[in-house]
Amino acid sequence: AGCGGSSTTSSSSPGTAGSGTVTIWHGYTDIERTATDQAVADYNATNPAWKVKAVFAGNNDYALTKLQTALVAGKAPDIAYQYGSSMALLAKLPQIVDLTSRVNEPAFDWNDFFPAVRLATMVNGKVLGVPALVDNLALVYNKKLFDQAGVAYPTAQWTWDDFRAAAKKLTNASAKQFGWAYVNDGSEDTVWRFLALLWQANGDLLTPDNSKAAFNSPAGLKAMTLLHNMAIQDHSIYLDNGNGNYLNVFNAGKIAMLWTGPWDISSINPGVRFGVQILPADVSHATIAGPDNYVVMNNGAQRVQGAWDFIKWFTSPQEHLKYATQTGHLPLRKSETKLPGYKAYLAKFPSSAVFVANLNNVTKARPNIAAYPRISQALGQAVQAVLLGKMTPQQALSSAEQQVNSILASGQ
């Protein structure tokens, strides 16, 4: 990873030298934008030297492209919100600051962040970002549909067999009601749900050195076979085409279970009685998180230090819990759950309790390598083919393995 400015922006610098303004780019709207603006105002009111300017830089889906363009033009911000999946590409940019020594300062307490979010900041052993947001997949279910079908609510002891049996009982073809929904457009949405299954079966996406595919394995076959059996034999899966309609169908009482995250909770209709539980297990209850990060650009040693001072403050336990209580975001740090304000947070967002506990089930992260988007595309198409009945599980795994190994062998 090429990281700019690490020799001139040492974390041993005694405080912030100079004064001025540092800029943070984000893609937040609505309550998140309001909360971000309020946090910046609070910081500026107490910081006499460096002021922070928050700038809405457009949809987060285009954050990487916009940042790359700004860097070429010499107009980059000091801090930018970026998807965790972009870290390997960001690592190639010489302007991105290596934050490894800074996060390891004792006062920052790097180990206080949940393991899931720390993993997503690292490329080739270097920390290139500070966690901005964390989520995970859990099982969200419609209590009314379970009651009507006489099926007991999901428990933390559920296995894949329990899950499949419940989904089958909760499916009613004549009523166009499904037990489960799966995003099946072949995108990363398709893949990261499959990765949760793969990890639950104790499998891996790639070999430890990221040189070859590892998913064409007994674990991969078990995961793919479960999808095949539920979709093709049981017909218990609503296949979403990627337009997010699964949530509308869930709200209409036609889907009993979703594997989704905190981002969908606020869009569930108030009249829907729902519960949240950890994912079912094969070998484990493993889940997956999609953490996003703040990255720092090298706009000179003093501005890097000014940016770092703000990030330290903004991601401190007290300030982040305040922000989370405004937005519904999950805590980034374990210590946030020990603060007095955490009870108020859970009172406002009761479903978050399971999502927070579920962070302990995130023990792996998607590989931060530049080839990942192409790997995801190959695997996503394989999963899609199985769910549509166009390939057997083994055919799909073998085909995807060949494509992925070719991608990795090319070194691109």
Tab-separated table of C-alpha atoms in Angstrom:
chain	number	residue	atom	x	y	z
A	1	ALA	CA	0.000	0.000	0.000
A	2	GLY	CA	1.332	3.390	-0.968
A	3	CYS	CA	0.619	5.811	1.856
A	4	GLY	CA	1.536	9.464	1.662
A	5	GLY	CA	3.036	11.654	4.305
A	6	SER	CA	3.685	9.045	6.963
A	7	SER	CA	7.197	10.321	7.601
A	8	THR	CA	6.114	13.939	7.970
A	9	THR	CA	2.927	13.306	9.925
A	10	SER	CA	4.227	11.222	12.780
A	11	SER	CA	1.759	10.486	15.543
A	12	SER	CA	4.411	11.636	18.004
A	13	SER	CA	3.780	15.252	16.985
A	14	PRO	CA	2.950	17.196	20.177
A	15	GLY	CA	-0.595	18.333	19.517
A	16	THR	CA	-1.819	20.398	16.603
A	17	ALA	CA	0.565	22.934	15.173
A	18	GLY	CA	-0.828	25.966	13.379
A	19	SER	CA	-4.464	26.741	12.716
A	20	GLY	CA	-6.944	26.839	9.873
A	21	THR	CA	-9.753	24.735	8.451
A	22	VAL	CA	-9.920	21.049	7.643
A	23	THR	CA	-12.671	19.678	5.426
A	24	ILE	CA	-14.575	16.422	5.794
A	25	TRP	CA	-16.545	14.992	2.873
A	26	HIS	CA	-19.554	12.759	3.478
A	27	GLY	CA	-22.622	11.492	1.631
A	28	TYR	CA	-25.148	11.789	4.430
A	29	THR	CA	-28.652	13.210	4.087
A	30	ASP	CA	-31.561	13.800	6.461
A	31	ILE	CA	-30.937	12.999	10.141
A	32	GLU	CA	-27.369	11.818	9.549
A	33	ARG	CA	-26.460	15.063	7.835
A	34	THR	CA	-28.049	17.071	10.638
A	35	ALA	CA	-26.212	15.038	13.278
A	36	THR	CA	-22.898	15.416	11.447
A	37	ASP	CA	-23.344	19.167	11.159
A	38	GLN	CA	-24.187	19.370	14.857
A	39	ALA	CA	-21.113	17.365	15.825
A	40	VAL	CA	-18.898	19.628	13.728
A	41	ALA	CA	-20.460	22.709	15.328
A	42	ASP	CA	-19.862	21.275	18.807
A	43	TYR	CA	-16.241	20.562	17.955
A	44	ASN	CA	-15.641	23.986	16.472
A	45	ALA	CA	-17.097	25.660	19.560
A	46	THR	CA	-14.475	24.052	21.778
A	47	ASN	CA	-11.449	23.913	19.479
A	48	PRO	CA	-9.648	27.273	19.153
A	49	ALA	CA	-7.114	26.301	16.503
A	50	TRP	CA	-8.371	24.042	13.746
A	51	LYS	CA	-11.965	24.373	12.590
A	52	VAL	CA	-13.810	21.670	10.674
A	53	LYS	CA	-16.030	22.178	7.643
A	54	ALA	CA	-18.448	19.365	6.765
A	55	VAL	CA	-19.291	19.138	3.054
A	56	PHE	CA	-21.982	16.987	1.468
A	57	ALA	CA	-20.076	15.479	-1.445
A	58	GLY	CA	-22.892	13.498	-3.046
A	59	ASN	CA	-24.128	9.941	-2.770
A	60	ASN	CA	-21.703	7.639	-0.964
A	61	ASP	CA	-21.916	5.222	-3.916
A	62	TYR	CA	-19.726	7.665	-5.854
A	63	ALA	CA	-17.429	8.620	-2.982
A	64	LEU	CA	-14.389	6.804	-4.364
A	65	THR	CA	-14.694	8.203	-7.897
A	66	LYS	CA	-15.224	11.729	-6.603
A	67	LEU	CA	-12.224	11.494	-4.290
A	68	GLN	CA	-9.982	10.125	-7.040
A	69	THR	CA	-10.998	12.999	-9.315
A	70	ALA	CA	-10.367	15.556	-6.575
A	71	LEU	CA	-6.925	14.129	-5.851
A	72	VAL	CA	-5.929	14.424	-9.512
A	73	ALA	CA	-7.139	18.029	-9.531
A	74	GLY	CA	-5.319	18.837	-6.297
A	75	LYS	CA	-8.604	19.689	-4.555
A	76	ALA	CA	-8.952	16.812	-2.130
A	77	PRO	CA	-10.560	17.170	1.296
A	78	ASP	CA	-8.653	16.389	4.476
A	79	ILE	CA	-11.051	13.616	5.545
A	80	ALA	CA	-13.335	11.551	3.331
A	81	TYR	CA	-16.020	8.993	4.132
A	82	GLN	CA	-15.380	5.848	2.077
A	83	TYR	CA	-16.896	2.395	1.797
A	84	GLY	CA	-14.820	-0.320	3.404
A	85	SER	CA	-14.843	-2.215	0.113
A	86	SER	CA	-12.819	0.628	-1.461
A	87	MET	CA	-9.827	0.384	0.868
A	88	ALA	CA	-7.618	-1.723	-1.409
A	89	LEU	CA	-8.057	0.779	-4.251
A	90	LEU	CA	-7.467	3.705	-1.909
A	91	ALA	CA	-4.266	2.049	-0.725
A	92	LYS	CA	-2.785	2.624	-4.184
A	93	LEU	CA	-3.154	6.393	-3.863
A	94	PRO	CA	0.028	8.031	-2.515
A	95	GLN	CA	-1.974	10.804	-0.831
A	96	ILE	CA	-3.718	8.459	1.626
A	97	VAL	CA	-2.147	8.694	5.086
A	98	ASP	CA	-1.018	5.555	6.897
A	99	LEU	CA	-2.696	5.819	10.309
A	100	THR	CA	-1.177	2.704	11.879
A	101	SER	CA	1.030	4.487	14.417
A	102	ARG	CA	-1.724	6.943	15.303
A	103	VAL	CA	-4.436	4.371	16.051
A	104	ASN	CA	-1.948	2.460	18.180
A	105	GLU	CA	-1.384	5.405	20.497
A	106	PRO	CA	-2.513	4.184	23.951
A	107	ALA	CA	-4.888	7.127	24.402
A	108	PHE	CA	-6.786	6.197	21.217
A	109	ASP	CA	-7.479	2.659	22.503
A	110	TRP	CA	-7.662	0.942	19.113
A	111	ASN	CA	-8.672	-2.378	20.669
A	112	ASP	CA	-11.806	-0.726	22.027
A	113	PHE	CA	-13.244	-0.745	18.496
A	114	PHE	CA	-15.146	-3.906	17.629
A	115	PRO	CA	-12.906	-6.397	15.771
A	116	ALA	CA	-15.239	-6.289	12.779
A	117	VAL	CA	-14.571	-2.627	12.174
A	118	ARG	CA	-10.820	-2.825	12.727
A	119	LEU	CA	-10.436	-5.576	10.138
A	120	ALA	CA	-12.049	-3.453	7.447
A	121	THR	CA	-9.553	-0.596	7.847
A	122	MET	CA	-6.444	-2.630	7.052
A	123	VAL	CA	-4.625	-3.276	3.796
A	124	ASN	CA	-1.393	-5.288	3.824
A	125	GLY	CA	-1.107	-4.846	7.582
A	126	LYS	CA	-1.486	-1.068	7.505
A	127	VAL	CA	-4.404	0.847	8.996
A	128	LEU	CA	-5.580	3.260	6.308
A	129	GLY	CA	-8.814	4.462	7.871
A	130	VAL	CA	-10.720	4.965	11.080
A	131	PRO	CA	-14.141	3.304	11.399
A	132	ALA	CA	-17.050	5.576	10.525
A	133	LEU	CA	-19.962	3.118	10.516
A	134	VAL	CA	-20.492	-0.549	11.258
A	135	ASP	CA	-23.428	-2.840	10.568
A	136	ASN	CA	-24.094	-6.560	10.221
A	137	LEU	CA	-26.635	-9.050	8.973
A	138	ALA	CA	-29.173	-10.448	11.405
A	139	LEU	CA	-32.474	-12.259	11.045
A	140	VAL	CA	-35.483	-9.922	11.047
A	141	TYR	CA	-38.846	-11.685	11.214
A	142	ASN	CA	-42.567	-10.896	11.087
A	143	LYS	CA	-44.118	-12.093	14.330
A	144	LYS	CA	-47.666	-12.085	12.936
A	145	LEU	CA	-46.764	-14.521	10.166
A	146	PHE	CA	-45.017	-16.820	12.629
A	147	ASP	CA	-48.068	-16.757	14.898
A	148	GLN	CA	-50.445	-17.482	12.020
A	149	ALA	CA	-48.341	-20.452	10.883
A	150	GLY	CA	-47.903	-21.779	14.418
A	151	VAL	CA	-44.129	-21.564	14.110
A	152	ALA	CA	-42.046	-20.686	17.163
A	153	TYR	CA	-40.011	-17.499	16.883
A	154	PRO	CA	-36.342	-17.850	15.906
A	155	THR	CA	-33.934	-18.411	18.795
A	156	ALA	CA	-30.198	-17.943	19.213
A	157	GLN	CA	-29.899	-21.741	18.995
A	158	TRP	CA	-31.435	-22.069	15.541
A	159	THR	CA	-29.584	-24.237	13.024
A	160	TRP	CA	-29.814	-24.203	9.239
A	161	ASP	CA	-32.291	-27.075	9.481
A	162	ASP	CA	-34.490	-25.035	11.831
A	163	PHE	CA	-34.294	-22.065	9.488
A	164	ARG	CA	-35.116	-24.058	6.363
A	165	ALA	CA	-38.015	-25.882	8.027
A	166	ALA	CA	-39.510	-22.623	9.291
A	167	ALA	CA	-39.155	-20.932	5.894
A	168	LYS	CA	-40.957	-23.848	4.252
A	169	LYS	CA	-43.847	-23.713	6.741
A	170	LEU	CA	-44.093	-19.946	6.338
A	171	THR	CA	-44.387	-20.198	2.549
A	172	ASN	CA	-47.846	-20.097	0.993
A	173	ALA	CA	-47.759	-20.165	-2.794
A	174	SER	CA	-51.460	-19.380	-3.247
A	175	ALA	CA	-51.085	-16.264	-1.085
A	176	LYS	CA	-47.757	-15.361	-2.723
A	177	GLN	CA	-46.144	-15.509	0.704
A	178	PHE	CA	-42.491	-16.505	1.157
A	179	GLY	CA	-40.474	-17.699	4.107
A	180	TRP	CA	-37.318	-15.759	3.240
A	181	ALA	CA	-35.989	-13.145	0.808
A	182	TYR	CA	-32.653	-13.086	-0.994
A	183	VAL	CA	-31.215	-10.308	-3.141
A	184	ASN	CA	-30.428	-12.134	-6.359
A	185	ASP	CA	-29.129	-9.567	-8.829
A	186	GLY	CA	-25.609	-11.037	-8.768
A	187	SER	CA	-24.205	-7.946	-7.068
A	188	GLU	CA	-22.258	-7.577	-3.834
A	189	ASP	CA	-25.631	-7.753	-2.060
A	190	THR	CA	-25.915	-11.307	-3.360
A	191	VAL	CA	-22.350	-12.185	-2.408
A	192	TRP	CA	-22.115	-10.900	1.114
A	193	ARG	CA	-25.172	-12.870	2.170
A	194	PHE	CA	-23.538	-15.956	0.689
A	195	LEU	CA	-20.314	-15.168	2.558
A	196	ALA	CA	-22.225	-15.271	5.839
A	197	LEU	CA	-23.418	-18.776	4.926
A	198	LEU	CA	-19.925	-19.799	3.835
A	199	TRP	CA	-18.406	-18.629	7.116
A	200	GLN	CA	-21.173	-20.291	9.135
A	201	ALA	CA	-20.077	-23.578	7.550
A	202	ASN	CA	-16.458	-22.768	8.505
A	203	GLY	CA	-15.432	-22.020	4.936
A	204	ASP	CA	-13.369	-19.209	3.413
A	205	LEU	CA	-13.588	-17.102	0.296
A	206	LEU	CA	-9.869	-17.206	-0.532
A	207	THR	CA	-6.751	-18.951	0.723
A	208	PRO	CA	-4.929	-17.183	3.596
A	209	ASP	CA	-2.493	-15.506	1.189
A	210	ASN	CA	-5.358	-14.378	-1.098
A	211	SER	CA	-3.757	-16.206	-4.024
A	212	LYS	CA	-6.521	-18.697	-4.880
A	213	ALA	CA	-10.216	-19.351	-4.413
A	214	ALA	CA	-11.132	-21.408	-1.351
A	215	PHE	CA	-14.925	-21.443	-1.602
A	216	ASN	CA	-15.147	-24.556	-3.811
A	217	SER	CA	-15.007	-26.688	-0.677
A	218	PRO	CA	-17.297	-28.866	1.441
A	219	ALA	CA	-18.370	-25.686	3.278
A	220	GLY	CA	-19.063	-23.862	0.034
A	221	LEU	CA	-21.060	-26.796	-1.290
A	222	LYS	CA	-23.160	-26.944	1.911
A	223	ALA	CA	-23.917	-23.228	1.654
A	224	MET	CA	-24.776	-23.336	-2.036
A	225	THR	CA	-26.851	-26.489	-1.568
A	226	LEU	CA	-28.927	-24.827	1.147
A	227	LEU	CA	-29.753	-21.995	-1.243
A	228	HIS	CA	-30.574	-24.448	-4.018
A	229	ASN	CA	-32.821	-26.573	-1.832
A	230	MET	CA	-34.743	-23.628	-0.435
A	231	ALA	CA	-35.185	-21.925	-3.805
A	232	ILE	CA	-35.684	-24.866	-6.165
A	233	GLN	CA	-37.131	-27.607	-3.944
A	234	ASP	CA	-39.030	-25.648	-1.286
A	235	HIS	CA	-39.800	-22.510	-3.335
A	236	SER	CA	-39.545	-20.644	-0.041
A	237	ILE	CA	-37.340	-17.754	-1.210
A	238	TYR	CA	-38.542	-14.453	-2.642
A	239	LEU	CA	-35.842	-13.494	-5.152
A	240	ASP	CA	-35.353	-9.754	-5.137
A	241	ASN	CA	-33.971	-8.304	-8.365
A	242	GLY	CA	-31.850	-5.721	-6.589
A	243	ASN	CA	-34.390	-2.911	-6.514
A	244	GLY	CA	-34.963	-3.335	-2.781
A	245	ASN	CA	-38.590	-4.356	-3.209
A	246	TYR	CA	-38.130	-7.110	-0.612
A	247	LEU	CA	-38.771	-4.516	2.092
A	248	ASN	CA	-42.081	-3.462	0.552
A	249	VAL	CA	-43.093	-7.113	0.314
A	250	PHE	CA	-42.045	-7.662	3.943
A	251	ASN	CA	-44.099	-4.644	5.005
A	252	ALA	CA	-47.063	-6.071	3.087
A	253	GLY	CA	-46.883	-9.242	5.190
A	254	LYS	CA	-45.740	-11.464	2.325
A	255	ILE	CA	-42.210	-12.292	3.539
A	256	ALA	CA	-41.649	-13.855	6.947
A	257	MET	CA	-37.870	-13.464	7.312
A	258	LEU	CA	-35.115	-11.184	6.061
A	259	TRP	CA	-31.361	-11.302	6.488
A	260	THR	CA	-30.742	-7.601	6.744
A	261	GLY	CA	-29.127	-4.904	8.838
A	262	PRO	CA	-29.883	-1.786	10.860
A	263	TRP	CA	-30.298	0.306	7.691
A	264	ASP	CA	-33.685	-1.328	6.947
A	265	ILE	CA	-35.196	-1.116	10.423
A	266	SER	CA	-36.391	2.477	10.132
A	267	SER	CA	-38.252	1.591	6.924
A	268	ILE	CA	-40.328	-1.180	8.476
A	269	ASN	CA	-43.926	-0.027	8.797
A	270	PRO	CA	-44.959	0.855	12.365
A	271	GLY	CA	-47.810	-1.636	12.143
A	272	VAL	CA	-45.528	-4.601	11.500
A	273	ARG	CA	-44.648	-6.520	14.668
A	274	PHE	CA	-41.125	-7.710	14.087
A	275	GLY	CA	-38.287	-9.263	16.003
A	276	VAL	CA	-34.529	-9.502	15.482
A	277	GLN	CA	-32.363	-12.555	16.114
A	278	ILE	CA	-28.827	-13.622	15.244
A	279	LEU	CA	-28.415	-15.715	12.095
A	280	PRO	CA	-28.897	-19.491	12.236
A	281	ALA	CA	-25.839	-21.687	12.538
A	282	ASP	CA	-24.182	-24.531	10.741
A	283	VAL	CA	-20.813	-24.734	12.524
A	284	SER	CA	-21.242	-21.207	13.926
A	285	HIS	CA	-23.584	-18.206	13.916
A	286	ALA	CA	-21.108	-16.198	11.842
A	287	THR	CA	-22.314	-13.015	10.203
A	288	ILE	CA	-20.766	-10.309	8.079
A	289	ALA	CA	-20.294	-6.573	8.543
A	290	GLY	CA	-19.831	-3.853	5.944
A	291	PRO	CA	-17.878	-1.221	7.863
A	292	ASP	CA	-17.120	2.154	6.284
A	293	ASN	CA	-14.168	4.357	7.112
A	294	TYR	CA	-12.821	7.877	7.357
A	295	VAL	CA	-9.602	8.220	5.384
A	296	VAL	CA	-7.155	11.101	5.719
A	297	MET	CA	-5.400	12.827	2.817
A	298	ASN	CA	-1.906	14.250	3.068
A	299	ASN	CA	-2.528	17.956	2.587
A	300	GLY	CA	0.503	18.807	4.692
A	301	ALA	CA	1.616	17.793	8.163
A	302	GLN	CA	-0.337	20.444	10.031
A	303	ARG	CA	-3.639	19.726	8.265
A	304	VAL	CA	-3.163	15.998	8.763
A	305	GLN	CA	-2.759	16.617	12.486
A	306	GLY	CA	-5.817	18.876	12.510
A	307	ALA	CA	-7.839	16.180	10.733
A	308	TRP	CA	-6.607	13.526	13.132
A	309	ASP	CA	-7.554	15.596	16.163
A	310	PHE	CA	-11.130	15.833	14.879
A	311	ILE	CA	-11.350	12.113	14.082
A	312	LYS	CA	-10.103	11.236	17.571
A	313	TRP	CA	-12.794	13.443	19.078
A	314	PHE	CA	-15.590	12.354	16.739
A	315	THR	CA	-14.951	8.623	17.276
A	316	SER	CA	-14.425	8.874	21.034
A	317	PRO	CA	-16.901	6.778	23.056
A	318	GLN	CA	-18.904	9.698	24.430
A	319	GLU	CA	-19.168	11.634	21.181
A	320	HIS	CA	-19.944	8.633	19.006
A	321	LEU	CA	-22.646	7.377	21.359
A	322	LYS	CA	-24.215	10.835	21.199
A	323	TYR	CA	-24.094	10.638	17.403
A	324	ALA	CA	-25.454	7.073	17.380
A	325	THR	CA	-28.363	8.088	19.599
A	326	GLN	CA	-29.290	10.729	17.037
A	327	THR	CA	-28.893	8.530	13.953
A	328	GLY	CA	-29.490	4.936	15.018
A	329	HIS	CA	-25.993	3.883	13.960
A	330	LEU	CA	-24.458	1.021	15.914
A	331	PRO	CA	-21.703	1.773	18.435
A	332	LEU	CA	-18.191	1.596	17.011
A	333	ARG	CA	-16.530	0.906	20.352
A	334	LYS	CA	-17.232	-1.708	22.993
A	335	SER	CA	-16.963	0.904	25.736
A	336	GLU	CA	-19.969	2.779	24.330
A	337	THR	CA	-22.156	-0.054	25.602
A	338	LYS	CA	-20.885	0.628	29.145
A	339	LEU	CA	-21.730	4.342	29.201
A	340	PRO	CA	-24.818	5.589	31.086
A	341	GLY	CA	-26.273	6.933	27.831
A	342	TYR	CA	-26.383	3.471	26.274
A	343	LYS	CA	-29.674	2.723	28.029
A	344	ALA	CA	-31.247	5.757	26.388
A	345	TYR	CA	-29.842	4.625	23.040
A	346	LEU	CA	-31.442	1.179	23.389
A	347	ALA	CA	-34.705	2.717	24.570
A	348	LYS	CA	-34.819	4.699	21.328
A	349	PHE	CA	-33.556	1.848	19.117
A	350	PRO	CA	-34.507	-1.408	20.899
A	351	SER	CA	-33.752	-3.628	17.902
A	352	SER	CA	-30.130	-2.470	18.000
A	353	ALA	CA	-29.434	-4.643	21.050
A	354	VAL	CA	-29.257	-7.791	18.906
A	355	PHE	CA	-27.240	-6.078	16.169
A	356	VAL	CA	-24.713	-4.865	18.747
A	357	ALA	CA	-24.413	-8.324	20.326
A	358	ASN	CA	-24.138	-9.781	16.825
A	359	LEU	CA	-20.909	-7.858	16.227
A	360	ASN	CA	-19.256	-10.578	18.307
A	361	ASN	CA	-20.235	-13.038	15.559
A	362	VAL	CA	-18.224	-11.088	12.974
A	363	THR	CA	-14.808	-12.734	13.002
A	364	LYS	CA	-13.868	-12.373	9.323
A	365	ALA	CA	-13.875	-9.581	6.759
A	366	ARG	CA	-13.969	-9.471	3.000
A	367	PRO	CA	-10.398	-9.360	1.676
A	368	ASN	CA	-9.097	-5.842	1.106
A	369	ILE	CA	-7.518	-6.574	-2.262
A	370	ALA	CA	-7.897	-4.656	-5.509
A	371	ALA	CA	-9.302	-7.702	-7.317
A	372	TYR	CA	-12.233	-8.091	-4.919
A	373	PRO	CA	-14.885	-6.405	-7.112
A	374	ARG	CA	-14.153	-8.846	-9.946
A	375	ILE	CA	-14.125	-11.776	-7.514
A	376	SER	CA	-17.470	-10.635	-6.164
A	377	GLN	CA	-18.905	-10.431	-9.670
A	378	ALA	CA	-17.877	-13.995	-10.494
A	379	LEU	CA	-19.247	-15.420	-7.262
A	380	GLY	CA	-22.412	-13.321	-7.442
A	381	GLN	CA	-23.226	-14.716	-10.869
A	382	ALA	CA	-22.655	-18.243	-9.544
A	383	VAL	CA	-25.045	-17.766	-6.631
A	384	GLN	CA	-27.591	-16.197	-8.955
A	385	ALA	CA	-27.391	-19.162	-11.321
A	386	VAL	CA	-28.050	-21.604	-8.473
A	387	LEU	CA	-31.016	-19.681	-7.115
A	388	LEU	CA	-32.533	-19.520	-10.612
A	389	GLY	CA	-31.955	-23.240	-11.178
A	390	LYS	CA	-29.571	-22.652	-14.104
A	391	MET	CA	-26.636	-24.450	-12.474
A	392	THR	CA	-26.178	-27.098	-9.826
A	393	PRO	CA	-24.325	-25.984	-6.697
A	394	GLN	CA	-21.181	-27.851	-7.731
A	395	GLN	CA	-21.256	-26.535	-11.297
A	396	ALA	CA	-21.582	-22.984	-10.041
A	397	LEU	CA	-18.764	-23.338	-7.522
A	398	SER	CA	-16.412	-24.911	-10.049
A	399	SER	CA	-17.148	-22.256	-12.651
A	400	ALA	CA	-16.657	-19.407	-10.171
A	401	GLU	CA	-13.472	-20.980	-8.837
A	402	GLN	CA	-11.971	-21.089	-12.328
A	403	GLN	CA	-12.857	-17.440	-12.940
A	404	VAL	CA	-11.549	-16.263	-9.581
A	405	ASN	CA	-8.268	-18.148	-9.894
A	406	SER	CA	-7.776	-16.590	-13.316
A	407	ILE	CA	-8.425	-13.132	-11.889
A	408	LEU	CA	-5.978	-13.662	-9.047
A	409	ALA	CA	-3.333	-15.164	-11.320
A	410	SER	CA	-3.474	-12.097	-13.549
A	411	GLY	CA	-2.328	-9.936	-10.646
A	412	GLN	CA	-4.816	-7.179	-11.518
